């Protein structure tokens, strides 16, 4: 696993890359690089890792969250996924509500 | 032996919750079981009624891409189905309920903790109705147990070992890109050919299940045409 820094449209991202060949025999599909959400002036945008339905919203605008706190619970294909905060901070904005369908990579919460 | 750390509680709020609360300090493949759960859950926080049954959760910390975790529903359903198939003839209600004689005999609740688009852990929760002999009035038409169906009691410990053995088998195949779990879920699907009502959280519509697909999705015939669903709550005759 190697970590690279990539600048896209002026924003800096850290990307972890690992060899597909090393893991190909032990995984059902190729691993995907991990893109750490880069803090922006507007805060850290937490996005949906998959298409699904929001079944719980655990935070409100203005609340303080610690890294690892559950922000929302996203149900997708019979799995309930706790989407946790990648950083400590204040919830700047909650962009989804209970019962809402969301697309893959749709912004859910902004942490500032 | 994959499941080297197994923890048993006589009473626990929820085996899934225990693993989610403690996943950082527990090794991969930790198994937690309990005689009773005080806050056992099905999907969407539904209460799991437990009696003298198998209640266990498996912790997975393998580095699985998010796109692949959906396959675990099929892996788990196939494992539970295969575990029971020597003593009963269950079918699989896509993909997280196991049905025996039109009543639910086992349920699966898979949860994950995701940070930065990657699962930090997955928790596979399994509940099998084994030796419970009575259910509340509102459930007796929907739930059953091995004891009710077969008229005898079973060793919960032996069934747990069987479930873990079968899970390991299907999970290994899954990790190596195999589709054995899908084949089992399709072969023993209770839904193919049946009219169902699907609630996709926006509205309800009736259709007919045409197939379970290799990607784990369900293919439905609807008035508007054939449509593939990856999510949603399937209801069959409003029973489950």
mmCIF file of N, CA, C and O in Angstrom, chain A residues 1 18 25-37 47-53 55-56 67-68 75-86 99 101 105, chain B residues 20 24 42-45 63 65-70 73 94-96 109-118 174-177 200-202 216-217 230-234:
data_model
loop_
_atom_site.group_PDB
_atom_site.id
_atom_site.type_symbol
_atom_site.label_atom_id
_atom_site.label_comp_id
_atom_site.label_asym_id
_atom_site.label_seq_id
_atom_site.Cartn_x
_atom_site.Cartn_y
_atom_site.Cartn_z
ATOM 1 N N UNK A 1 0.851 -1.191 0.000
ATOM 2 C CA UNK A 1 0.000 0.000 0.000
ATOM 3 C C UNK A 1 0.887 1.240 0.000
ATOM 4 O O UNK A 1 1.774 1.365 0.827
ATOM 5 N N UNK A 18 -2.894 0.235 -3.871
ATOM 6 C CA UNK A 18 -2.220 -1.030 -3.646
ATOM 7 C C UNK A 18 -2.289 -1.849 -4.922
ATOM 8 O O UNK A 18 -3.196 -1.668 -5.731
ATOM 9 N N UNK A 25 -6.107 -12.817 -5.898
ATOM 10 C CA UNK A 25 -6.560 -14.164 -5.624
ATOM 11 C C UNK A 25 -7.392 -14.251 -4.356
ATOM 12 O O UNK A 25 -8.041 -15.249 -4.109
ATOM 13 N N UNK A 26 -7.367 -13.238 -3.539
ATOM 14 C CA UNK A 26 -8.082 -13.334 -2.270
ATOM 15 C C UNK A 26 -9.291 -12.414 -2.218
ATOM 16 O O UNK A 26 -9.899 -12.271 -1.186
ATOM 17 N N UNK A 27 -9.643 -11.818 -3.339
ATOM 18 C CA UNK A 27 -10.774 -10.901 -3.312
ATOM 19 C C UNK A 27 -11.680 -11.147 -4.496
ATOM 20 O O UNK A 27 -11.221 -11.521 -5.576
ATOM 21 N N UNK A 28 -12.977 -10.890 -4.305
ATOM 22 C CA UNK A 28 -13.890 -11.069 -5.419
ATOM 23 C C UNK A 28 -13.803 -9.967 -6.454
ATOM 24 O O UNK A 28 -14.285 -10.126 -7.541
ATOM 25 N N UNK A 29 -13.214 -8.855 -6.161
ATOM 26 C CA UNK A 29 -13.104 -7.787 -7.146
ATOM 27 C C UNK A 29 -11.891 -6.941 -6.816
ATOM 28 O O UNK A 29 -11.323 -7.034 -5.736
ATOM 29 N N UNK A 30 -11.537 -6.118 -7.772
ATOM 30 C CA UNK A 30 -10.376 -5.281 -7.564
ATOM 31 C C UNK A 30 -10.606 -4.286 -6.436
ATOM 32 O O UNK A 30 -11.684 -3.712 -6.329
ATOM 33 N N UNK A 31 -9.602 -4.081 -5.596
ATOM 34 C CA UNK A 31 -9.765 -3.074 -4.555
ATOM 35 C C UNK A 31 -9.834 -1.687 -5.165
ATOM 36 O O UNK A 31 -9.274 -1.442 -6.228
ATOM 37 N N UNK A 32 -10.540 -0.816 -4.475
ATOM 38 C CA UNK A 32 -10.674 0.542 -4.964
ATOM 39 C C UNK A 32 -9.824 1.457 -4.108
ATOM 40 O O UNK A 32 -9.701 1.247 -2.903
ATOM 41 N N UNK A 33 -9.219 2.436 -4.725
ATOM 42 C CA UNK A 33 -8.425 3.365 -3.922
ATOM 43 C C UNK A 33 -9.309 4.100 -2.931
ATOM 44 O O UNK A 33 -10.466 4.383 -3.212
ATOM 45 N N UNK A 34 -8.723 4.364 -1.774
ATOM 46 C CA UNK A 34 -9.455 5.096 -0.751
ATOM 47 C C UNK A 34 -9.192 6.586 -0.933
ATOM 48 O O UNK A 34 -8.048 7.009 -0.993
ATOM 49 N N UNK A 35 -10.229 7.323 -1.080
ATOM 50 C CA UNK A 35 -10.084 8.768 -1.215
ATOM 51 C C UNK A 35 -10.505 9.405 0.104
ATOM 52 O O UNK A 35 -11.655 9.311 0.509
ATOM 53 N N UNK A 36 -9.545 9.984 0.780
ATOM 54 C CA UNK A 36 -9.871 10.677 2.017
ATOM 55 C C UNK A 36 -10.569 11.984 1.672
ATOM 56 O O UNK A 36 -10.074 12.734 0.838
ATOM 57 N N UNK A 37 -11.734 12.256 2.278
ATOM 58 C CA UNK A 37 -12.379 13.527 1.989
ATOM 59 C C UNK A 37 -11.513 14.678 2.459
ATOM 60 O O UNK A 37 -11.124 14.747 3.624
ATOM 61 N N UNK A 47 -19.941 11.656 2.161
ATOM 62 C CA UNK A 47 -20.798 11.235 1.041
ATOM 63 C C UNK A 47 -21.292 9.804 1.224
ATOM 64 O O UNK A 47 -20.704 9.014 1.947
ATOM 65 N N UNK A 48 -22.384 9.501 0.539
ATOM 66 C CA UNK A 48 -22.941 8.145 0.578
ATOM 67 C C UNK A 48 -21.991 7.190 -0.132
ATOM 68 O O UNK A 48 -21.605 7.454 -1.269
ATOM 69 N N UNK A 49 -21.615 6.087 0.515
ATOM 70 C CA UNK A 49 -20.701 5.143 -0.136
ATOM 71 C C UNK A 49 -21.395 4.252 -1.159
ATOM 72 O O UNK A 49 -20.735 3.492 -1.861
ATOM 73 N N UNK A 50 -22.720 4.372 -1.211
ATOM 74 C CA UNK A 50 -23.496 3.532 -2.129
ATOM 75 C C UNK A 50 -24.901 4.124 -2.242
ATOM 76 O O UNK A 50 -25.297 4.964 -1.431
ATOM 77 N N UNK A 51 -25.616 3.683 -3.241
ATOM 78 C CA UNK A 51 -27.013 4.082 -3.357
ATOM 79 C C UNK A 51 -27.815 3.401 -2.254
ATOM 80 O O UNK A 51 -27.525 2.273 -1.875
ATOM 81 N N UNK A 52 -28.801 4.077 -1.712
ATOM 82 C CA UNK A 52 -29.601 3.445 -0.675
ATOM 83 C C UNK A 52 -30.621 4.387 -0.094
ATOM 84 O O UNK A 52 -30.957 5.420 -0.685
ATOM 85 N N UNK A 53 -31.095 4.017 1.076
ATOM 86 C CA UNK A 53 -32.163 4.769 1.733
ATOM 87 C C UNK A 53 -31.719 5.155 3.131
ATOM 88 O O UNK A 53 -31.200 4.321 3.877
ATOM 89 N N UNK A 55 -32.229 5.576 6.754
ATOM 90 C CA UNK A 55 -33.220 5.085 7.724
ATOM 91 C C UNK A 55 -33.056 5.746 9.095
ATOM 92 O O UNK A 55 -33.959 5.661 9.910
ATOM 93 N N UNK A 56 -31.931 6.402 9.336
ATOM 94 C CA UNK A 56 -31.781 7.176 10.567
ATOM 95 C C UNK A 56 -30.819 8.332 10.310
ATOM 96 O O UNK A 56 -29.805 8.155 9.630
ATOM 97 N N UNK A 67 -14.628 12.053 15.831
ATOM 98 C CA UNK A 67 -14.268 11.097 14.783
ATOM 99 C C UNK A 67 -14.811 9.717 15.169
ATOM 100 O O UNK A 67 -14.604 9.260 16.294
ATOM 101 N N UNK A 68 -15.523 9.092 14.263
ATOM 102 C CA UNK A 68 -16.084 7.764 14.524
ATOM 103 C C UNK A 68 -17.530 7.779 14.977
ATOM 104 O O UNK A 68 -18.163 6.721 15.047
ATOM 105 N N UNK A 75 -29.478 2.279 4.531
ATOM 106 C CA UNK A 75 -29.855 0.904 4.216
ATOM 107 C C UNK A 75 -29.720 0.683 2.723
ATOM 108 O O UNK A 75 -30.211 1.497 1.922
ATOM 109 N N UNK A 76 -29.031 -0.372 2.378
ATOM 110 C CA UNK A 76 -28.890 -0.709 0.965
ATOM 111 C C UNK A 76 -28.841 -2.213 0.827
ATOM 112 O O UNK A 76 -28.019 -2.874 1.455
ATOM 113 N N UNK A 77 -29.723 -2.737 0.058
ATOM 114 C CA UNK A 77 -29.809 -4.171 -0.195
ATOM 115 C C UNK A 77 -29.713 -5.000 1.071
ATOM 116 O O UNK A 77 -28.872 -5.878 1.224
ATOM 117 N N UNK A 78 -30.560 -4.660 2.016
ATOM 118 C CA UNK A 78 -30.707 -5.425 3.258
ATOM 119 C C UNK A 78 -29.541 -5.248 4.223
ATOM 120 O O UNK A 78 -29.447 -5.969 5.199
ATOM 121 N N UNK A 79 -28.641 -4.344 3.936
ATOM 122 C CA UNK A 79 -27.557 -4.063 4.866
ATOM 123 C C UNK A 79 -27.790 -2.700 5.508
ATOM 124 O O UNK A 79 -28.144 -1.749 4.817
ATOM 125 N N UNK A 80 -27.566 -2.633 6.800
ATOM 126 C CA UNK A 80 -27.664 -1.349 7.482
ATOM 127 C C UNK A 80 -26.249 -0.837 7.749
ATOM 128 O O UNK A 80 -25.459 -1.498 8.436
ATOM 129 N N UNK A 81 -25.950 0.321 7.186
ATOM 130 C CA UNK A 81 -24.586 0.833 7.233
ATOM 131 C C UNK A 81 -24.523 2.104 8.075
ATOM 132 O O UNK A 81 -25.188 3.101 7.761
ATOM 133 N N UNK A 82 -23.732 2.047 9.139
ATOM 134 C CA UNK A 82 -23.483 3.252 9.933
ATOM 135 C C UNK A 82 -22.424 4.078 9.222
ATOM 136 O O UNK A 82 -21.278 3.637 9.065
ATOM 137 N N UNK A 83 -22.793 5.270 8.791
ATOM 138 C CA UNK A 83 -21.820 6.156 8.147
ATOM 139 C C UNK A 83 -21.256 7.042 9.253
ATOM 140 O O UNK A 83 -21.986 7.832 9.856
ATOM 141 N N UNK A 84 -19.950 6.890 9.511
ATOM 142 C CA UNK A 84 -19.372 7.583 10.659
ATOM 143 C C UNK A 84 -18.526 8.772 10.208
ATOM 144 O O UNK A 84 -18.059 8.840 9.072
ATOM 145 N N UNK A 85 -18.357 9.686 11.153
ATOM 146 C CA UNK A 85 -17.627 10.906 10.839
ATOM 147 C C UNK A 85 -16.130 10.621 10.702
ATOM 148 O O UNK A 85 -15.542 9.970 11.569
ATOM 149 N N UNK A 86 -15.499 11.108 9.635
ATOM 150 C CA UNK A 86 -14.063 10.890 9.466
ATOM 151 C C UNK A 86 -13.232 11.861 10.291
ATOM 152 O O UNK A 86 -12.014 11.744 10.334
ATOM 153 N N UNK A 99 -35.792 8.486 5.428
ATOM 154 C CA UNK A 99 -36.680 8.050 4.356
ATOM 155 C C UNK A 99 -36.240 8.469 2.971
ATOM 156 O O UNK A 99 -36.819 8.037 1.976
ATOM 157 N N UNK A 101 -34.112 8.610 -0.404
ATOM 158 C CA UNK A 101 -33.215 7.810 -1.232
ATOM 159 C C UNK A 101 -32.031 8.672 -1.644
ATOM 160 O O UNK A 101 -32.209 9.840 -1.998
ATOM 161 N N UNK A 105 -22.295 8.460 -3.677
ATOM 162 C CA UNK A 105 -21.456 9.663 -3.592
ATOM 163 C C UNK A 105 -22.256 10.953 -3.403
ATOM 164 O O UNK A 105 -21.704 12.052 -3.532
ATOM 165 N N UNK B 20 -20.425 -4.172 17.276
ATOM 166 C CA UNK B 20 -20.237 -2.817 16.735
ATOM 167 C C UNK B 20 -19.586 -1.890 17.770
ATOM 168 O O UNK B 20 -18.787 -1.028 17.425
ATOM 169 N N UNK B 24 -13.168 -2.450 17.449
ATOM 170 C CA UNK B 24 -11.767 -2.016 17.357
ATOM 171 C C UNK B 24 -10.838 -2.914 18.159
ATOM 172 O O UNK B 24 -9.695 -3.131 17.787
ATOM 173 N N UNK B 42 -34.170 -6.743 14.421
ATOM 174 C CA UNK B 42 -34.181 -7.108 13.016
ATOM 175 C C UNK B 42 -33.865 -5.846 12.251
ATOM 176 O O UNK B 42 -33.410 -4.851 12.813
ATOM 177 N N UNK B 43 -34.136 -5.855 10.965
ATOM 178 C CA UNK B 43 -33.878 -4.645 10.194
ATOM 179 C C UNK B 43 -34.794 -3.532 10.652
ATOM 180 O O UNK B 43 -35.895 -3.753 11.135
ATOM 181 N N UNK B 44 -34.312 -2.319 10.473
ATOM 182 C CA UNK B 44 -35.065 -1.108 10.809
ATOM 183 C C UNK B 44 -35.489 -1.090 12.279
ATOM 184 O O UNK B 44 -36.567 -0.645 12.623
ATOM 185 N N UNK B 45 -34.619 -1.638 13.152
ATOM 186 C CA UNK B 45 -34.860 -1.593 14.591
ATOM 187 C C UNK B 45 -36.051 -2.447 15.031
ATOM 188 O O UNK B 45 -36.557 -2.279 16.130
ATOM 189 N N UNK B 63 -10.593 -6.564 4.469
ATOM 190 C CA UNK B 63 -10.556 -5.336 3.682
ATOM 191 C C UNK B 63 -11.403 -5.521 2.417
ATOM 192 O O UNK B 63 -10.886 -5.726 1.326
ATOM 193 N N UNK B 65 -13.901 -4.211 -0.473
ATOM 194 C CA UNK B 65 -14.416 -3.001 -1.116
ATOM 195 C C UNK B 65 -15.923 -2.889 -0.868
ATOM 196 O O UNK B 65 -16.627 -3.891 -0.823
ATOM 197 N N UNK B 66 -16.374 -1.658 -0.718
ATOM 198 C CA UNK B 66 -17.791 -1.445 -0.419
ATOM 199 C C UNK B 66 -18.690 -2.135 -1.426
ATOM 200 O O UNK B 66 -19.728 -2.698 -1.070
ATOM 201 N N UNK B 67 -18.279 -2.128 -2.677
ATOM 202 C CA UNK B 67 -19.130 -2.679 -3.726
ATOM 203 C C UNK B 67 -19.365 -4.178 -3.510
ATOM 204 O O UNK B 67 -20.352 -4.740 -3.989
ATOM 205 N N UNK B 68 -18.485 -4.836 -2.768
ATOM 206 C CA UNK B 68 -18.608 -6.282 -2.607
ATOM 207 C C UNK B 68 -19.373 -6.708 -1.361
ATOM 208 O O UNK B 68 -19.671 -7.889 -1.210
ATOM 209 N N UNK B 69 -19.676 -5.777 -0.473
ATOM 210 C CA UNK B 69 -20.281 -6.226 0.784
ATOM 211 C C UNK B 69 -21.713 -6.702 0.592
ATOM 212 O O UNK B 69 -22.231 -7.437 1.416
ATOM 213 N N UNK B 70 -22.346 -6.300 -0.517
ATOM 214 C CA UNK B 70 -23.705 -6.763 -0.742
ATOM 215 C C UNK B 70 -23.762 -8.291 -0.854
ATOM 216 O O UNK B 70 -24.758 -8.899 -0.498
ATOM 217 N N UNK B 73 -24.958 -10.792 2.107
ATOM 218 C CA UNK B 73 -26.340 -11.210 2.392
ATOM 219 C C UNK B 73 -26.594 -12.595 1.809
ATOM 220 O O UNK B 73 -27.171 -13.468 2.464
ATOM 221 N N UNK B 94 -35.667 -13.653 -0.344
ATOM 222 C CA UNK B 94 -34.580 -12.747 -0.771
ATOM 223 C C UNK B 94 -34.372 -11.602 0.191
ATOM 224 O O UNK B 94 -35.305 -10.849 0.419
ATOM 225 N N UNK B 95 -33.128 -11.421 0.605
ATOM 226 C CA UNK B 95 -32.172 -12.525 0.778
ATOM 227 C C UNK B 95 -31.913 -12.782 2.257
ATOM 228 O O UNK B 95 -31.001 -13.515 2.592
ATOM 229 N N UNK B 96 -32.693 -12.199 3.150
ATOM 230 C CA UNK B 96 -32.268 -12.264 4.552
ATOM 231 C C UNK B 96 -33.243 -12.955 5.488
ATOM 232 O O UNK B 96 -33.099 -12.839 6.699
ATOM 233 N N UNK B 109 -29.409 -10.075 10.000
ATOM 234 C CA UNK B 109 -29.250 -8.615 10.001
ATOM 235 C C UNK B 109 -27.764 -8.303 9.851
ATOM 236 O O UNK B 109 -26.966 -8.600 10.742
ATOM 237 N N UNK B 110 -27.394 -7.745 8.715
ATOM 238 C CA UNK B 110 -26.006 -7.391 8.465
ATOM 239 C C UNK B 110 -25.850 -5.892 8.612
ATOM 240 O O UNK B 110 -26.626 -5.120 8.052
ATOM 241 N N UNK B 111 -24.866 -5.501 9.397
ATOM 242 C CA UNK B 111 -24.606 -4.082 9.610
ATOM 243 C C UNK B 111 -23.129 -3.805 9.327
ATOM 244 O O UNK B 111 -22.287 -4.691 9.470
ATOM 245 N N UNK B 112 -22.869 -2.577 8.946
ATOM 246 C CA UNK B 112 -21.471 -2.203 8.719
ATOM 247 C C UNK B 112 -21.199 -0.844 9.344
ATOM 248 O O UNK B 112 -22.133 -0.082 9.624
ATOM 249 N N UNK B 113 -19.946 -0.590 9.572
ATOM 250 C CA UNK B 113 -19.509 0.751 9.968
ATOM 251 C C UNK B 113 -18.589 1.235 8.860
ATOM 252 O O UNK B 113 -17.570 0.601 8.563
ATOM 253 N N UNK B 114 -18.985 2.333 8.214
ATOM 254 C CA UNK B 114 -18.254 2.813 7.045
ATOM 255 C C UNK B 114 -17.691 4.201 7.317
ATOM 256 O O UNK B 114 -18.404 5.096 7.763
ATOM 257 N N UNK B 115 -16.403 4.348 7.061
ATOM 258 C CA UNK B 115 -15.737 5.641 7.207
ATOM 259 C C UNK B 115 -14.907 5.878 5.945
ATOM 260 O O UNK B 115 -14.194 4.972 5.490
ATOM 261 N N UNK B 116 -15.019 7.054 5.401
ATOM 262 C CA UNK B 116 -14.275 7.369 4.175
ATOM 263 C C UNK B 116 -14.539 6.357 3.070
ATOM 264 O O UNK B 116 -13.621 5.910 2.377
ATOM 265 N N UNK B 117 -15.788 5.980 2.927
ATOM 266 C CA UNK B 117 -16.207 5.088 1.845
ATOM 267 C C UNK B 117 -15.729 3.648 1.978
ATOM 268 O O UNK B 117 -15.904 2.857 1.048
ATOM 269 N N UNK B 118 -15.102 3.294 3.086
ATOM 270 C CA UNK B 118 -14.628 1.915 3.242
ATOM 271 C C UNK B 118 -15.216 1.313 4.509
ATOM 272 O O UNK B 118 -15.273 1.981 5.541
ATOM 273 N N UNK B 174 -16.827 -16.882 -1.742
ATOM 274 C CA UNK B 174 -17.097 -15.465 -2.065
ATOM 275 C C UNK B 174 -15.801 -14.678 -2.200
ATOM 276 O O UNK B 174 -15.612 -13.901 -3.138
ATOM 277 N N UNK B 175 -14.878 -14.894 -1.255
ATOM 278 C CA UNK B 175 -13.609 -14.171 -1.300
ATOM 279 C C UNK B 175 -12.798 -14.510 -2.543
ATOM 280 O O UNK B 175 -11.997 -13.706 -3.012
ATOM 281 N N UNK B 176 -13.012 -15.710 -3.042
ATOM 282 C CA UNK B 176 -12.279 -16.131 -4.232
ATOM 283 C C UNK B 176 -13.081 -15.887 -5.514
ATOM 284 O O UNK B 176 -12.758 -16.439 -6.563
ATOM 285 N N UNK B 177 -14.133 -15.087 -5.404
ATOM 286 C CA UNK B 177 -14.884 -14.720 -6.600
ATOM 287 C C UNK B 177 -15.919 -15.734 -7.039
ATOM 288 O O UNK B 177 -16.480 -15.609 -8.146
ATOM 289 N N UNK B 200 -40.511 0.499 -2.033
ATOM 290 C CA UNK B 200 -39.156 1.030 -2.205
ATOM 291 C C UNK B 200 -39.000 2.372 -1.485
ATOM 292 O O UNK B 200 -38.169 3.182 -1.856
ATOM 293 N N UNK B 201 -39.788 2.544 -0.441
ATOM 294 C CA UNK B 201 -39.740 3.716 0.436
ATOM 295 C C UNK B 201 -40.400 4.942 -0.198
ATOM 296 O O UNK B 201 -40.634 5.932 0.472
ATOM 297 N N UNK B 202 -40.674 4.877 -1.489
ATOM 298 C CA UNK B 202 -41.370 5.983 -2.125
ATOM 299 C C UNK B 202 -42.829 5.594 -2.360
ATOM 300 O O UNK B 202 -43.735 6.344 -2.097
ATOM 301 N N UNK B 216 -26.897 -10.154 -6.831
ATOM 302 C CA UNK B 216 -27.684 -10.098 -5.599
ATOM 303 C C UNK B 216 -28.967 -9.316 -5.738
ATOM 304 O O UNK B 216 -29.788 -9.302 -4.824
ATOM 305 N N UNK B 217 -29.156 -8.678 -6.876
ATOM 306 C CA UNK B 217 -30.389 -7.913 -7.080
ATOM 307 C C UNK B 217 -31.549 -8.841 -7.404
ATOM 308 O O UNK B 217 -31.368 -10.023 -7.700
ATOM 309 N N UNK B 230 -32.138 -3.188 -6.205
ATOM 310 C CA UNK B 230 -31.051 -3.541 -5.295
ATOM 311 C C UNK B 230 -31.461 -3.300 -3.858
ATOM 312 O O UNK B 230 -30.791 -3.717 -2.939
ATOM 313 N N UNK B 231 -32.517 -2.627 -3.665
ATOM 314 C CA UNK B 231 -32.883 -2.254 -2.317
ATOM 315 C C UNK B 231 -34.397 -2.268 -2.217
ATOM 316 O O UNK B 231 -35.099 -2.500 -3.178
ATOM 317 N N UNK B 232 -34.879 -2.046 -1.005
ATOM 318 C CA UNK B 232 -36.327 -2.008 -0.823
ATOM 319 C C UNK B 232 -36.792 -3.149 0.042
ATOM 320 O O UNK B 232 -36.049 -4.067 0.347
ATOM 321 N N UNK B 233 -38.006 -3.074 0.423
ATOM 322 C CA UNK B 233 -38.591 -4.065 1.307
ATOM 323 C C UNK B 233 -39.630 -4.856 0.546
ATOM 324 O O UNK B 233 -40.640 -4.334 0.108
ATOM 325 N N UNK B 234 -39.335 -6.135 0.335
ATOM 326 C CA UNK B 234 -40.276 -6.991 -0.356
ATOM 327 C C UNK B 234 -41.281 -7.540 0.639
ATOM 328 O O UNK B 234 -40.898 -8.052 1.684
#
